[in-house]
mmCIF file of C-alpha atoms in Angstrom:
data_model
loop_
_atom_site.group_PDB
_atom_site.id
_atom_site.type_symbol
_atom_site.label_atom_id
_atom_site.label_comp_id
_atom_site.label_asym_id
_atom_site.label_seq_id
_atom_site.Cartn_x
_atom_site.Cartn_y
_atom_site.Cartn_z
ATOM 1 C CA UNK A 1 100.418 82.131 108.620
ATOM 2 C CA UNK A 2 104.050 81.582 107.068
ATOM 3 C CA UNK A 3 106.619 83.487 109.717
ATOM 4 C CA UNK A 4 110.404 83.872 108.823
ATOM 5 C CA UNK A 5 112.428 83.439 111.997
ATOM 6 C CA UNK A 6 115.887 84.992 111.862
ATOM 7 C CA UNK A 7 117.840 84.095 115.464
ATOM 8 C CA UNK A 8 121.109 82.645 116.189
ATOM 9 C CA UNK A 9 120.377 80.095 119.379
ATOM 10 C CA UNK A 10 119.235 77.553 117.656
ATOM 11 C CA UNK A 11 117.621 75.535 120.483
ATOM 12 C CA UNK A 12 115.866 78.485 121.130
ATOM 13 C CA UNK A 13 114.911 79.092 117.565
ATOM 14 C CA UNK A 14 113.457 75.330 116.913
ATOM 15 C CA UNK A 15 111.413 75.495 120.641
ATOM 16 C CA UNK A 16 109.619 78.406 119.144
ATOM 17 C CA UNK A 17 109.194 76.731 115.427
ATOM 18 C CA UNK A 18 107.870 73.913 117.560
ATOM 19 C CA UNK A 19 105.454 75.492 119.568
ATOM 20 C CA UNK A 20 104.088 77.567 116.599
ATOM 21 C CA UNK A 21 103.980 74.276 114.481
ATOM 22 C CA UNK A 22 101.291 73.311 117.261
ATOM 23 C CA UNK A 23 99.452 76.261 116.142
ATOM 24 C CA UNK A 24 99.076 75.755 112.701
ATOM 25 C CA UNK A 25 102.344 78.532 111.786
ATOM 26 C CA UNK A 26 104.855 77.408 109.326
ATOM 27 C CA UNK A 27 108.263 79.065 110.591
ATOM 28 C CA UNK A 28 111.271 78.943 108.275
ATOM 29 C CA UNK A 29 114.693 79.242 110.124
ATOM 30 C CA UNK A 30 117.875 81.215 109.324
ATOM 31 C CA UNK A 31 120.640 81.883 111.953
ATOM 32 C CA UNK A 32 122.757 83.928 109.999
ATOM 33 C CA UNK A 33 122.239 87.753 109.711
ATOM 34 C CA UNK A 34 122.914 87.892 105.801
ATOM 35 C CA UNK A 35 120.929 84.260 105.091
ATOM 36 C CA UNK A 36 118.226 86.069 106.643
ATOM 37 C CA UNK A 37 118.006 89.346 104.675
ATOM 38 C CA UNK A 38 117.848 86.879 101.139
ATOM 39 C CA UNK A 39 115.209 84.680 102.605
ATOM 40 C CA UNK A 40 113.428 88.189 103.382
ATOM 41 C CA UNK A 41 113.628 89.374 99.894
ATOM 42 C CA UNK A 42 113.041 86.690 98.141
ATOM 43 C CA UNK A 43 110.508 84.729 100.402
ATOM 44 C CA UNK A 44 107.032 85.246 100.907
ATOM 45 C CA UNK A 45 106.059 86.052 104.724
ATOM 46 C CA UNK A 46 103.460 87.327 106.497
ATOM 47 C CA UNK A 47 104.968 88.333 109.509
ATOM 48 C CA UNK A 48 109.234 88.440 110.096
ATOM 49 C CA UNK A 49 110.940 87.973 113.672
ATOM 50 C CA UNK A 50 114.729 89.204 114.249
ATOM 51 C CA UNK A 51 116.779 88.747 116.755
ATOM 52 C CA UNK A 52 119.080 91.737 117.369
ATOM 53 C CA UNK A 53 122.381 90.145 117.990
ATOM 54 C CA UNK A 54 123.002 87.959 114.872
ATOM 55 C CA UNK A 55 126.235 86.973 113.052
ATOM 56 C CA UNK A 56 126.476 88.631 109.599
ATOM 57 C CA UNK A 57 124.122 91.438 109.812
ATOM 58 C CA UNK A 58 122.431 92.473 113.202
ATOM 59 C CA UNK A 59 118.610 92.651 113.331
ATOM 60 C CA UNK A 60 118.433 96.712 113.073
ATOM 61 C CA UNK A 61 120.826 95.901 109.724
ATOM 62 C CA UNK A 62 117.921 93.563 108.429
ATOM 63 C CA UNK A 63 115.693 95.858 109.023
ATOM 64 C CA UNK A 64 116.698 98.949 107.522
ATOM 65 C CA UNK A 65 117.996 97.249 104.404
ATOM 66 C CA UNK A 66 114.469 95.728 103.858
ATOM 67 C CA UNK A 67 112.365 98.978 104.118
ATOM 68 C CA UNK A 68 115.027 100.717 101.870
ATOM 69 C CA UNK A 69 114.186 97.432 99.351
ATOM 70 C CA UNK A 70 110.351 98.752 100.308
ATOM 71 C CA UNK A 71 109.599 95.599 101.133
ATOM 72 C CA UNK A 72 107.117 96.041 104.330
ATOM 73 C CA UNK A 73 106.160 92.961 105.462
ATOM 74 C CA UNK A 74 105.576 93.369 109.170
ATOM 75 C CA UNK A 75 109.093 93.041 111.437
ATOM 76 C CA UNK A 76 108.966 91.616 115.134
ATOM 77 C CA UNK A 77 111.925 92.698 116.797
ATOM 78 C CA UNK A 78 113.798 90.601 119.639
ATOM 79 C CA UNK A 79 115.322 92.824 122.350
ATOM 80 C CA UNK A 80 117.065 92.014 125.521
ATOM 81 C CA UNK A 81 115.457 92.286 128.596
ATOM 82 C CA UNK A 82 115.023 96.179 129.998
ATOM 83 C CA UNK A 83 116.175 97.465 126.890
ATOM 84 C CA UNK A 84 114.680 100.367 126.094
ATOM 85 C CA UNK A 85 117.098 101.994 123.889
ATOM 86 C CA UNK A 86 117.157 98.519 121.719
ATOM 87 C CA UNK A 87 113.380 98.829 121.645
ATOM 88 C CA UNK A 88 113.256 102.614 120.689
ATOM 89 C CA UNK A 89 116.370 101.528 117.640
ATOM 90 C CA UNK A 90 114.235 98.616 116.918
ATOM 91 C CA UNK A 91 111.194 101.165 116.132
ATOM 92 C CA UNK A 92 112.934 103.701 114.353
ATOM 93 C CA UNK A 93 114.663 101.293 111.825
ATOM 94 C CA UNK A 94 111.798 100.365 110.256
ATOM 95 C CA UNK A 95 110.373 97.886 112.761
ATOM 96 C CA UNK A 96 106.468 97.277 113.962
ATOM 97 C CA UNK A 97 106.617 95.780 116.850
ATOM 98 C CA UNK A 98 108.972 94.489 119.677
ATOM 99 C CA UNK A 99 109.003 91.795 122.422
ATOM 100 C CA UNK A 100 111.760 91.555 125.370
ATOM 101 C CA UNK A 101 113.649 88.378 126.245
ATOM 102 C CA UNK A 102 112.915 86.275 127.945
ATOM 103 C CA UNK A 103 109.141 86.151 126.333
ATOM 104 C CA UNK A 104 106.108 84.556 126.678
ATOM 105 C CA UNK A 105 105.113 82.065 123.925
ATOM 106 C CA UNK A 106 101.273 82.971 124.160
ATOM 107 C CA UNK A 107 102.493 86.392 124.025
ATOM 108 C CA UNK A 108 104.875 85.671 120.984
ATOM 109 C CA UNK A 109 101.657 83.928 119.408
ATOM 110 C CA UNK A 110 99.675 86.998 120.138
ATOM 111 C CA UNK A 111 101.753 89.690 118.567
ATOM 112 C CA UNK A 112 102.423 87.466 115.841
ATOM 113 C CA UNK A 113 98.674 87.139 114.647
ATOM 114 C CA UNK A 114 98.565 90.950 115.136
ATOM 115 C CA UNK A 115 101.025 91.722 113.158
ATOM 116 C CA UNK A 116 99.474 89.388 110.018
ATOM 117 C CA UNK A 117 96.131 90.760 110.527
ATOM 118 C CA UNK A 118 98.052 94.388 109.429
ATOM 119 C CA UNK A 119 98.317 95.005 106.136
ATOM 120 C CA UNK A 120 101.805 95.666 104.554
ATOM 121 C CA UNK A 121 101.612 99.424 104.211
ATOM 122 C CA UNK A 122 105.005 101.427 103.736
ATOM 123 C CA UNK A 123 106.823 103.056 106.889
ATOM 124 C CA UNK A 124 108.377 106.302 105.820
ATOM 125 C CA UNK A 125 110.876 107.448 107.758
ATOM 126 C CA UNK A 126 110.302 111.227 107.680
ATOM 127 C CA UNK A 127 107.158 111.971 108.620
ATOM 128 C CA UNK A 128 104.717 115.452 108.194
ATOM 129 C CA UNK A 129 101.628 116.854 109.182
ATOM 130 C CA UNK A 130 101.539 120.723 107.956
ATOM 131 C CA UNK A 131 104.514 122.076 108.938
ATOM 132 C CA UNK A 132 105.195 119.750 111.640
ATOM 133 C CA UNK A 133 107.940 117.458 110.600
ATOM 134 C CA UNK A 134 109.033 114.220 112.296
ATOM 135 C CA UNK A 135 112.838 112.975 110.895
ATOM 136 C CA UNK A 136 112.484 109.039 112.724
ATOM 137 C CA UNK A 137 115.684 108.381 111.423
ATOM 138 C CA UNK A 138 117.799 111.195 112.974
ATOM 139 C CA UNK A 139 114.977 111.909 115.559
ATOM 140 C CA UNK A 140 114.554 115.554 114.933
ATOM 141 C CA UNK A 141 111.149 117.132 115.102
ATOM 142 C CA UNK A 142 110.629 120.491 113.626
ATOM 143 C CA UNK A 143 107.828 123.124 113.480
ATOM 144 C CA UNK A 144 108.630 125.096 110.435
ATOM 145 C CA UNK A 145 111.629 125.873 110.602
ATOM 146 C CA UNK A 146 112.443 125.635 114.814
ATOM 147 C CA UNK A 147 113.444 122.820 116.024
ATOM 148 C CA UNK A 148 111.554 121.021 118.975
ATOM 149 C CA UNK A 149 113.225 118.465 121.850
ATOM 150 C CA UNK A 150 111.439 115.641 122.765
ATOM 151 C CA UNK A 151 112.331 112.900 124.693
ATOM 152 C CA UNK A 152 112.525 109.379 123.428
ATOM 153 C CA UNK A 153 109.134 108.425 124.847
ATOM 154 C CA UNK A 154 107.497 111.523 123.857
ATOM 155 C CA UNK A 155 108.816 110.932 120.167
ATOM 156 C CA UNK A 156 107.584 107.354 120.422
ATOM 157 C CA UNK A 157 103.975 108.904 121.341
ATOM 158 C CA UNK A 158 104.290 111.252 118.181
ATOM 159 C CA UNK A 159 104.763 109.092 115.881
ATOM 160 C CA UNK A 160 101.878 106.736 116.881
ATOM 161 C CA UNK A 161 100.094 109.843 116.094
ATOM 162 C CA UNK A 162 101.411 110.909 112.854
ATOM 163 C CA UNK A 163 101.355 106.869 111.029
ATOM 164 C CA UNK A 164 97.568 107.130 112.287
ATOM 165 C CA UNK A 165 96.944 109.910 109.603
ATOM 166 C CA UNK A 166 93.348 111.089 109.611
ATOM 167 C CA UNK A 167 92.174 107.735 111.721
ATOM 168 C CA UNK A 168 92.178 108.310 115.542
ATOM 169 C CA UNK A 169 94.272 106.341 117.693
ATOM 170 C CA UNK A 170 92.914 105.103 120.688
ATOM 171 C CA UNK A 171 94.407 105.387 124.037
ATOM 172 C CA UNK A 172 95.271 101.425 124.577
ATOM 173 C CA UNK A 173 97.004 101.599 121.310
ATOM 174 C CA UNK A 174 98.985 104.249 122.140
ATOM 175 C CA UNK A 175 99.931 102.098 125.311
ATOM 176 C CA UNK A 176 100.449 99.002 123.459
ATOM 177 C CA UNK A 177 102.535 100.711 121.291
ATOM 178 C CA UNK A 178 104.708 102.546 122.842
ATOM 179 C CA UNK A 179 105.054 100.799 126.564
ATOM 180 C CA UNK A 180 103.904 97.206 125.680
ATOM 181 C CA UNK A 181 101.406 94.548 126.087
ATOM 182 C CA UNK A 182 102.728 93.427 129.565
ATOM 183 C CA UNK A 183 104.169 96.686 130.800
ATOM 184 C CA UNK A 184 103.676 97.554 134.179
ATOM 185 C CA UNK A 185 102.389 101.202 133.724
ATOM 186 C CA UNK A 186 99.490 102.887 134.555
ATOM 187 C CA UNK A 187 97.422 103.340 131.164
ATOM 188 C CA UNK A 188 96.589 106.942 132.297
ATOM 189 C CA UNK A 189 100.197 107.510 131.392
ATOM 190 C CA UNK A 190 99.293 108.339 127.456
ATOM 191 C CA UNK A 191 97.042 111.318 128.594
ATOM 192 C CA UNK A 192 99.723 112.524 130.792
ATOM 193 C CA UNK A 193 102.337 112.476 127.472
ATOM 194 C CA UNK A 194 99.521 113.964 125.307
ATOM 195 C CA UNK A 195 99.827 117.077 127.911
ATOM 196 C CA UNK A 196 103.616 116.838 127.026
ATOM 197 C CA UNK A 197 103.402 116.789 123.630
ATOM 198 C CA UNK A 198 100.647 119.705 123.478
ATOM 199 C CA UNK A 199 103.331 121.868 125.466
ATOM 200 C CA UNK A 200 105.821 121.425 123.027
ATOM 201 C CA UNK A 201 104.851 121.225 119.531
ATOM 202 C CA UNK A 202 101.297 123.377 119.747
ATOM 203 C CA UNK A 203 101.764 125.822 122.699
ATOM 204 C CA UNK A 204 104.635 127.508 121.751
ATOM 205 C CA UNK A 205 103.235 128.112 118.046
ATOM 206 C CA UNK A 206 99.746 129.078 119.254
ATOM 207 C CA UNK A 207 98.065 126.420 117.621
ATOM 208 C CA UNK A 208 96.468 123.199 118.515
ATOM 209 C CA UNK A 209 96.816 120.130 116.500
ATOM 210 C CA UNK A 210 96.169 116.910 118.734
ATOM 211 C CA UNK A 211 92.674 116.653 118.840
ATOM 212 C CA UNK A 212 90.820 114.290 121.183
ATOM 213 C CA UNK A 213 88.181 112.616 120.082
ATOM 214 C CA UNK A 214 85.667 111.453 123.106
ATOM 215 C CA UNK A 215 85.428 107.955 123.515
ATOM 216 C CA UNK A 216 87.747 106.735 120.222
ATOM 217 C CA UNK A 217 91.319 108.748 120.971
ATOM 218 C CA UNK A 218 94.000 110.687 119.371
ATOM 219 C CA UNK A 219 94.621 112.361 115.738
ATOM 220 C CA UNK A 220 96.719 115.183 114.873
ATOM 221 C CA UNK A 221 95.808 117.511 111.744
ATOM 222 C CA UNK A 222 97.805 120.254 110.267
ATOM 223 C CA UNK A 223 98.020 123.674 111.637
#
């Protein structure tokens, strides 16, 4: 695995290069924001980790320039600690995953091999099922033409559902997703947003488009 590692602290940047040297990961190093974004494009990675704060261009820069050059190789984002609204920016830019500071390194490892095991498919930014439309980018979700409020988390949940086209999603993905590997949540949470979400974008339009499958999870289908 060849990972492109785009952070300013540089101690903390050759630690982790170190560590997944150990691990048989080649990590190539930039600590400038704009250095970064030309390795990006013109490197070849499987997975690419940005910090947010970075000299130059900031991480959610990075990030939105490279999936408007459609390049998708999978993003890693770095957020600070309890930072939900970096996490939820993070997302909607364009990235795949996220990981708090301070991190584990056996987590880092972790999300790292999940993230090369997934292919490099495109991340559009405006997203539909029938007439249920999902801007990311400006977070508006509309049903036809009425628009529906949802908060962050519940927008988080939808969009899990509408990437996983016709495949279901199950209900630890969801989780993983949207709360985190480590969070400290009860998993029974996701069913408890799926009642949220099937309030707000089906009951009020008399339809019902988040199906559960038994024992694999979540889709949604057109009205």
């Amino acid at each position: 695995m060849r990972v492109l590692l785009v952070e300013d602290e540089e101690r903390l940047a050759e630690t982790i290069r170190d560590g997944l040297s150990e691990h048989g990961v080649t990590a190539d190093i930039e600590h400038d924001g704009r250095e970064g974004l030309f390795r990006a494009k013109v490197g070849s990675y499987d997975v690419i980790v940005l910090d947010i704060m970075l000299p130059g261009l900031n991480g959610y820069q990075i990030c939105r320039k490279l999936r408007e050059a459609e390049i998708w190789t999978p993003i890693l984002m770095l957020t600070a600690k309890d930072g939900e609204w970096d996490e939820a920016e993070a997302l909607d830019t364009g990235a795949d995953d996220y990981l708090s500071k301070p991190f584990s390194f056996v987590v880092l490892l972790a999300r790292l091999r999940a993230l090369a095991r997934r292919p490099s498919v495109e991340r559009p930014v405006v997203l539909q099922v029938g007439d249920l439309v999902f801007d990311v980018a400006s977070s508006a979700v509309r049903r036809g033409e009425t628009a529906i409020d949802l908060t962050r988390t519940e927008m988080q949940v939808l969009e899990v559902l509408m990437r996983g086209g016709d495949t279901p999603v199950s209900k630890q993905q969801i989780y993983d997703r949207v709360w985190g590997f480590d969070a400290d949540v009860d998993p029974k949470i996701v069913e408890v947003y799926m009642r949220y979400l099937r309030r707000k974008i089906d009951e009020p339009f008399d339809v019902s488009t988040i199906k559960n499958q038994r024992g694999v999870g979540y889709r949604i289908v057109a009205a």
